[in-house]
Short mmCIF file of C-alpha atoms in Angstrom, two decimals:
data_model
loop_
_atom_site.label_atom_id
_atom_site.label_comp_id
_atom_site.label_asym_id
_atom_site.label_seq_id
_atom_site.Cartn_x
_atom_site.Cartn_y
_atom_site.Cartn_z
CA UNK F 11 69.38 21.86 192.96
CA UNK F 12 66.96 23.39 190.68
CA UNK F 13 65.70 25.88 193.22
CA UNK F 14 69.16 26.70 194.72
CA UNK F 15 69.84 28.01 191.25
CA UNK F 16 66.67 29.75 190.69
CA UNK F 17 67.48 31.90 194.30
CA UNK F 18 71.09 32.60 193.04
CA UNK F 19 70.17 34.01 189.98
CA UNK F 20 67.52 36.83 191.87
CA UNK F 21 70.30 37.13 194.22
CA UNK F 22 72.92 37.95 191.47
CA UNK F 23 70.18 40.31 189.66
CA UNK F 24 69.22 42.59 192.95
CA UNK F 25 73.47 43.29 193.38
CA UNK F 26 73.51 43.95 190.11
CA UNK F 27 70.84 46.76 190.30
CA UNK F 28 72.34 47.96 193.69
CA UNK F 29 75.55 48.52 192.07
CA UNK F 30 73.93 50.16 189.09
CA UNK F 31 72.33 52.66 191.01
CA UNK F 32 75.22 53.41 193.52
CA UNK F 33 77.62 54.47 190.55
CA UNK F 34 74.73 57.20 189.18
CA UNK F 35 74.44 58.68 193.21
CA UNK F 36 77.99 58.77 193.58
CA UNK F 37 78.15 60.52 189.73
CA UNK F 38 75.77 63.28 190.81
CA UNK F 39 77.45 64.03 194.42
CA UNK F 40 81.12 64.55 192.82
CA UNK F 41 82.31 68.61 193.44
CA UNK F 42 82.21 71.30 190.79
CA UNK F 43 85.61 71.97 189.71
CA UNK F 44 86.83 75.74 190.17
CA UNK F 45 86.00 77.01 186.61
CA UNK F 46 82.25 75.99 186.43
CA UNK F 47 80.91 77.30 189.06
CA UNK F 48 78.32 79.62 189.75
CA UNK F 49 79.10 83.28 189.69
CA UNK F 50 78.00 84.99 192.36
CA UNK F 51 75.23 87.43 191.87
CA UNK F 52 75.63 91.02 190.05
CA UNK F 53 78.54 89.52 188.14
CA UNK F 54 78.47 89.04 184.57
CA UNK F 55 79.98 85.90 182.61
CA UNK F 56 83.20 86.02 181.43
CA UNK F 57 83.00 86.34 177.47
CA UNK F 58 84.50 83.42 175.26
CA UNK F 59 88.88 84.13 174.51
CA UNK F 60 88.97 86.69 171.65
CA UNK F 61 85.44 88.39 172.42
CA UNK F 62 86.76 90.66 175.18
CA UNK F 63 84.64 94.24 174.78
CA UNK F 64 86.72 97.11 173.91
CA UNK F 65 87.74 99.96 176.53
CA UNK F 66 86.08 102.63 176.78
CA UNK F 67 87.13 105.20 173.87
CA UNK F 68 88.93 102.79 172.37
CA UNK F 69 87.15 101.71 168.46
CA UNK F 70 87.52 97.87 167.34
CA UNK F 71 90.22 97.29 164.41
CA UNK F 72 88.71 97.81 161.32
CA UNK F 73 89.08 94.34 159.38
CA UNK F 74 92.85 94.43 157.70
CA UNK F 75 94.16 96.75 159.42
CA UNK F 76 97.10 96.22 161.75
CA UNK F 77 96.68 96.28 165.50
CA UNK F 78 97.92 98.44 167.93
CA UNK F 79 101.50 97.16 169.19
CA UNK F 80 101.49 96.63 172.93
CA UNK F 81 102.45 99.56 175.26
CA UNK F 82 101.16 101.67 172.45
CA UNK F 83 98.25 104.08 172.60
CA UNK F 84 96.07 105.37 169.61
CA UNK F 85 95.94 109.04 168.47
CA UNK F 86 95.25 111.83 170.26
CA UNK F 87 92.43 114.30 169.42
CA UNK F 88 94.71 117.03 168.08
CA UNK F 89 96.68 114.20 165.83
CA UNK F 90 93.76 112.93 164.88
CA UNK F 91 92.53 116.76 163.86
CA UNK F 92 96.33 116.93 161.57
CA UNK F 93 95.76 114.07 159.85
CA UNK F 94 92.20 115.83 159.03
CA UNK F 95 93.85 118.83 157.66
CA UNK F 96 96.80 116.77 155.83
CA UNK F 97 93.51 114.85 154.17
CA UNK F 98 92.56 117.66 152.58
CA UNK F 99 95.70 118.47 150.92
CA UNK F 100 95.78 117.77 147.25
CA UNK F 101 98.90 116.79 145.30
CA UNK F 102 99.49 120.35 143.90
CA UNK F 103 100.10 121.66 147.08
CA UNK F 104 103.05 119.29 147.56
CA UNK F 105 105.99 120.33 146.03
CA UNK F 106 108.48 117.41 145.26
CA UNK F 107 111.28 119.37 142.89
CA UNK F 108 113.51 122.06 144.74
CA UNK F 109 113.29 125.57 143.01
CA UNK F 110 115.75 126.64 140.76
CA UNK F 111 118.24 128.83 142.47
CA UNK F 112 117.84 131.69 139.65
CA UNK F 113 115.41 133.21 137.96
CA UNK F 114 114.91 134.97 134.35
CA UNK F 115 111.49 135.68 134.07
CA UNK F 116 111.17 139.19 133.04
CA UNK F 117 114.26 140.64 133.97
CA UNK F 118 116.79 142.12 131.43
CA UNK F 119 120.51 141.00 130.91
CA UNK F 120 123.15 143.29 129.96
CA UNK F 121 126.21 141.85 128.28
CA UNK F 122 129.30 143.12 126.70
CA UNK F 123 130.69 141.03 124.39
CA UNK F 124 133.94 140.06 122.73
CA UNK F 125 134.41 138.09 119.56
CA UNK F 126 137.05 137.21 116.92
CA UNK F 127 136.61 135.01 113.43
CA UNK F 128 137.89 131.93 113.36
CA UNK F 129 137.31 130.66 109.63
CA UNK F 130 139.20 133.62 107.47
CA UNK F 131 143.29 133.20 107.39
CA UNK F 132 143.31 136.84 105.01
CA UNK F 133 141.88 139.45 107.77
CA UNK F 134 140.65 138.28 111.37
CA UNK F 135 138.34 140.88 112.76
CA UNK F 136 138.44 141.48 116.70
CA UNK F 137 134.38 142.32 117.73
CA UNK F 138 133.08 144.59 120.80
CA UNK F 139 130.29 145.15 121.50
CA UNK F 140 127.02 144.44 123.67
CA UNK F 141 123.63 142.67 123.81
CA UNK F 142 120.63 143.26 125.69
CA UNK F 143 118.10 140.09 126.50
CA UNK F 144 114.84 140.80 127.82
CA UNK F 145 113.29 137.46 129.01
CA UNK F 146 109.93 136.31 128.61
CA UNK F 147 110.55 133.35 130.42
CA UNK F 148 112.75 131.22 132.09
CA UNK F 149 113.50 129.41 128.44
CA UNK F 150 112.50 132.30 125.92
CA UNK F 151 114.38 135.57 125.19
CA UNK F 152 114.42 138.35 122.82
CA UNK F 153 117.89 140.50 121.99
CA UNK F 154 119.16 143.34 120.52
CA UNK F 155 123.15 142.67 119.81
CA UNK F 156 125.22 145.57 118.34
CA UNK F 157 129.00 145.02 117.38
CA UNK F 158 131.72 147.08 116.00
CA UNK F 159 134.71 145.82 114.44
CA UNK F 160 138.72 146.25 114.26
CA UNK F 161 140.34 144.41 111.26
CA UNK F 162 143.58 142.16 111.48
CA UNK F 163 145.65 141.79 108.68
CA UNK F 164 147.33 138.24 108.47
CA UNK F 165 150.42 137.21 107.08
CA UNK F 166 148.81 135.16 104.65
CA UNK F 167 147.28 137.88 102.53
CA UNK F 168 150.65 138.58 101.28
CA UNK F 169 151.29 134.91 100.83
CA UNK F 170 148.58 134.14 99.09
CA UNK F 171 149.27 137.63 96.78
CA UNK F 172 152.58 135.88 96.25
CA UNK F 173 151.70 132.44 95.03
CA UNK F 174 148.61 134.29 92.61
CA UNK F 175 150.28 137.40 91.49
CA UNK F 176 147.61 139.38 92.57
CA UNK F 177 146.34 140.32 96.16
CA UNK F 178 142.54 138.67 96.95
CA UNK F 179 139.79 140.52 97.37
CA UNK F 180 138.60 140.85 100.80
CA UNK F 181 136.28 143.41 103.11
CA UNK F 182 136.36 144.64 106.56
CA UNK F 183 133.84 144.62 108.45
CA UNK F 184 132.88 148.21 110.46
CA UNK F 185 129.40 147.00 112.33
CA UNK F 186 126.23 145.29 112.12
CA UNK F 187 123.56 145.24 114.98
CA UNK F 188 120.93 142.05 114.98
CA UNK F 189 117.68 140.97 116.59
CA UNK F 190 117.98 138.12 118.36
CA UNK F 191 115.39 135.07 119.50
CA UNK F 192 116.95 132.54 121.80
CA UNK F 193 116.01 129.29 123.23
CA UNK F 194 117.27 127.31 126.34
CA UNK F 195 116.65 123.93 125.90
CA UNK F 196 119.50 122.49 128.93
CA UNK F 197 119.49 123.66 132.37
CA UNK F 198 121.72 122.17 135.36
CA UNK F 199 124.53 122.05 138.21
CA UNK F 200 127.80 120.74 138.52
CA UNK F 201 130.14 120.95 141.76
CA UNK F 202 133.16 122.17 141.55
CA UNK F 203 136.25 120.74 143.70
CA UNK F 204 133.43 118.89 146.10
CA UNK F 205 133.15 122.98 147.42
CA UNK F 206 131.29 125.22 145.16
CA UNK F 207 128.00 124.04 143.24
CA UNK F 208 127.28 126.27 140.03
CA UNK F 209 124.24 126.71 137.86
CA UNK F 210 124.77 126.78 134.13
CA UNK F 211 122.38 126.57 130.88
CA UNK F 212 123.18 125.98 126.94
CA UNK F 213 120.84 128.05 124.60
CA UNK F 214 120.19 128.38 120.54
CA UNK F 215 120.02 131.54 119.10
CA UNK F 216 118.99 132.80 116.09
CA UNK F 217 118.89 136.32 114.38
CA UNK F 218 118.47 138.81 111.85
CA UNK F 219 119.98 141.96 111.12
CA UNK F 220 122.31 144.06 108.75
CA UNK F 221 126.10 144.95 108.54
CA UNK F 222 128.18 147.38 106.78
CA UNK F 223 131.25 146.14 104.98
CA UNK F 224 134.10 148.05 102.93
CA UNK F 225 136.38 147.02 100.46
CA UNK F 226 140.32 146.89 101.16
CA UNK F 227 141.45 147.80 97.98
CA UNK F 228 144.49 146.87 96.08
CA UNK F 229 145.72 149.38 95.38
CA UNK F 230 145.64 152.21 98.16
CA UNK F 231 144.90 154.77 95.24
CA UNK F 232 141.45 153.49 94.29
CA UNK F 233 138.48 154.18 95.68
CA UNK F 234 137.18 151.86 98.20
CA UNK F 235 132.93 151.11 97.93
CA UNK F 236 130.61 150.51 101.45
CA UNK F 237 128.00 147.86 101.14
CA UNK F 238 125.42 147.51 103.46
CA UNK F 239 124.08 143.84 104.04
CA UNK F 240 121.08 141.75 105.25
CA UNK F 241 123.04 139.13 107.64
CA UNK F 242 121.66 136.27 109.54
CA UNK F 243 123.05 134.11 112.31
CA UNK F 244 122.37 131.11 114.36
CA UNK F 245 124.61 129.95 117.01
CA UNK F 246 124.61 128.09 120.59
CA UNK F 247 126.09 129.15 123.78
CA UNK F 248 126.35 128.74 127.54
CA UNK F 249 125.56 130.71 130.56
CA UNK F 250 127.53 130.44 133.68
CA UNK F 251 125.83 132.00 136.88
CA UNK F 252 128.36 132.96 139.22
CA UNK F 253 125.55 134.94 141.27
CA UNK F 254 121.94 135.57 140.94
CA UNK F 255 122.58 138.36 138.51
CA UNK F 256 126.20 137.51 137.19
CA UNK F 257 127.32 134.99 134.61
CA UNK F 258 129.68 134.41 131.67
CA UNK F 259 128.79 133.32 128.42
CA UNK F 260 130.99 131.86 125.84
CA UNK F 261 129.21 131.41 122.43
CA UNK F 262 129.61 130.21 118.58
CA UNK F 263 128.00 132.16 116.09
CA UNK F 264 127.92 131.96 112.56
CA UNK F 265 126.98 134.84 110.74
CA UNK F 266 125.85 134.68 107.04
CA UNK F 267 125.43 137.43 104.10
CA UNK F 268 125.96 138.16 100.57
CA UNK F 269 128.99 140.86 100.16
CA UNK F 270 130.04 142.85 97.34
CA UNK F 271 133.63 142.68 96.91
CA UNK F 272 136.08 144.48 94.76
CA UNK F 273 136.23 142.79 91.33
CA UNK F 274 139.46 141.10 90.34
CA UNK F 275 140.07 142.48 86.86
CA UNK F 276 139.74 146.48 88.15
CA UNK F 277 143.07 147.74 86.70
CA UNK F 278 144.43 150.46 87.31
CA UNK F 279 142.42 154.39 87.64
CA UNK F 280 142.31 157.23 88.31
CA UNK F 281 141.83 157.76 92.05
CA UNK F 282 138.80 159.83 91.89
CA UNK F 283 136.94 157.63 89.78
CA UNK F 284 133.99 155.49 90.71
CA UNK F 285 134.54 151.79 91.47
CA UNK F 286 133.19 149.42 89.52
CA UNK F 287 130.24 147.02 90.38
CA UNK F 288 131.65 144.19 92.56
CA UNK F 289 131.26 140.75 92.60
CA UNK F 290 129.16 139.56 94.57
CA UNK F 291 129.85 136.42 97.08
CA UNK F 292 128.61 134.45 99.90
CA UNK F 293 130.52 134.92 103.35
CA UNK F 294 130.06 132.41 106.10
CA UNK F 295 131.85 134.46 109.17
CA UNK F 296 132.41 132.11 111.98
CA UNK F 297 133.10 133.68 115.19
CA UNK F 298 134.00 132.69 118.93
CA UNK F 299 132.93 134.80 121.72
CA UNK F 300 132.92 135.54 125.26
CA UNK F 301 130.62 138.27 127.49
CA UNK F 302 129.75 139.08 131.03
CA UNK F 303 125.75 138.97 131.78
CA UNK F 304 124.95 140.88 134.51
CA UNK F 305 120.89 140.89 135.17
CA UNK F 306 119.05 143.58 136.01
CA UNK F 307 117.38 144.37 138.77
CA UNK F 308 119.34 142.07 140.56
CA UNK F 309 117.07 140.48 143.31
CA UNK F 310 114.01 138.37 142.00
CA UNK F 311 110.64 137.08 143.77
CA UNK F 312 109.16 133.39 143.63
CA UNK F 313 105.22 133.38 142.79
CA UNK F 314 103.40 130.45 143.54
CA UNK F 315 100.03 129.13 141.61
CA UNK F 316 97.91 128.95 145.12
#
């Protein structure tokens, strides 16, 4: 029994190497699969997914940038060559605001003018006259304004001669003529029925010049006196171009000056004698006005800081 077992056992041991070794032959003679193998000679590997070279011409994607969208090709020479050019462009040369429509730089606006007080209920004076602007620039301005004057009696000079027993002492005016410095501090547009678009400005003005004033006696007997004053104005207007070199204006000016008016306790002379010293006063004449501008020359030029 004891050698039956002893003969079992090697024969158990030499299957179990035969086995053993059959499973490593039959390992190494199983077929390549399809993908692995060998490529045939003069061919190069495939690369690894995502490593593919790029085509000829064609530069890699600079990290962060974003790709190409299929079907799409890169620039061409001469669009690569504009962008060049547009490169070089500084932000000067790009012009983001639209010009203005009109210009005033240097050119020289003729207006006649019409204007009436508004503040005195004894004698409203009617005004004609004229300025000339010469601008220096689109926003600053120098004037000469001349004016002549046609008096209004009102009703209420006799009223108030009524109610005081004596008439008040007033003055017409005959003319002054002013320098003036103006100032546009608004510019803009506005459209008109959805159809017409119109350019129009507000300005300040300021000036200084001299009038010549008479008195209106009480009684038409007595000799009247002239006065010549030093006035000054300010006042603020608009400007409404209806073409490059037309517009209307309407305006508010207040004009002030120290006048000399006939004294309230002259009695009554002699005609031909001398009047008497007046009494002086302070006049505030507040005035509304209205004028055509019409520019001169009439055509303008843009000029560009290149």
């Amino acid at each position: 029994m004891r050698r039956f077992d002893g003969r079992a056992s090697l024969v158990a041991l030499c299957a179990a190497a035969f086995l053993c070794g059959y499973v490593r032959t039959a390992r190494a003679q199983e077929p390549t699969p399809p993908a692995s193998e060998p490529a045939p000679p003069g061919s190069e590997p495939s690369p690894p997914p995502g490593n593919e070279p790029s085509p000829p011409g064609a530069e890699p994607t600079a990290p962060g940038s974003e790709p190409t969208p299929p079907g799409q090709t890169g620039a061409t020479t001469a669009e690569q060559g504009e962008k060049g050019k547009l490169g070089s462009i500084s932000l000067r040369d790009i012009v983001t605001v639209p010009r203005r429509p009109i210009l005033k730089y240097h050119r020289v606006e003729f207006i006649p003018t019409y204007n009436t007080t508004i503040n005195n209920s004894l004698y409203r004076h009617h005004g004609f006259g004229g300025v000339i602007n010469f601008f220096l620039s689109e926003t600053l301005n120098l004037g000469l304004e001349g004016t002549y004057y046609v008096p209004q009696q009102q009703e209420h000079y006799f009223l108030r001669g009524l109610d005081d027993r004596i008439l008040p002492s007033v003055n017409r005016y005959q003319w002054s003529a002013n320098l003036n410095f103006g100032y546009v501090p608004f510019y803009g547009k506005f459209a008109l029925f959805d159809r017409w678009i119109f350019q129009w400005e507000g300005y300040v003005q300021a000036g200084l010049g001299v009038i010549q004033t008479e008195w209106i006696t009480r009684d038409p007997a007595d000799r009247s006196a002239t006065n010549y004053d030093i006035q000054w104005h300010v006042d603020i207007g608009t400007r409404l171009f209806l073409t490059k070199w037309l517009a209307i204006h309407a305006y508010l000016k207040d004009y002030m000056f120290v006048d000399s008016l006939e004294p309230a306790s002259r009695g009554s002379a002699v005609g031909s004698a001398p009047p008497p010293k007046g009494d002086s006063n302070f006049i505030q004449n507040l005035v509304f006005g209205v004028g055509v501008g019409m520019f001169m020359p009439t055509g303008f030029e843009y000029k560009y800081t290149r």
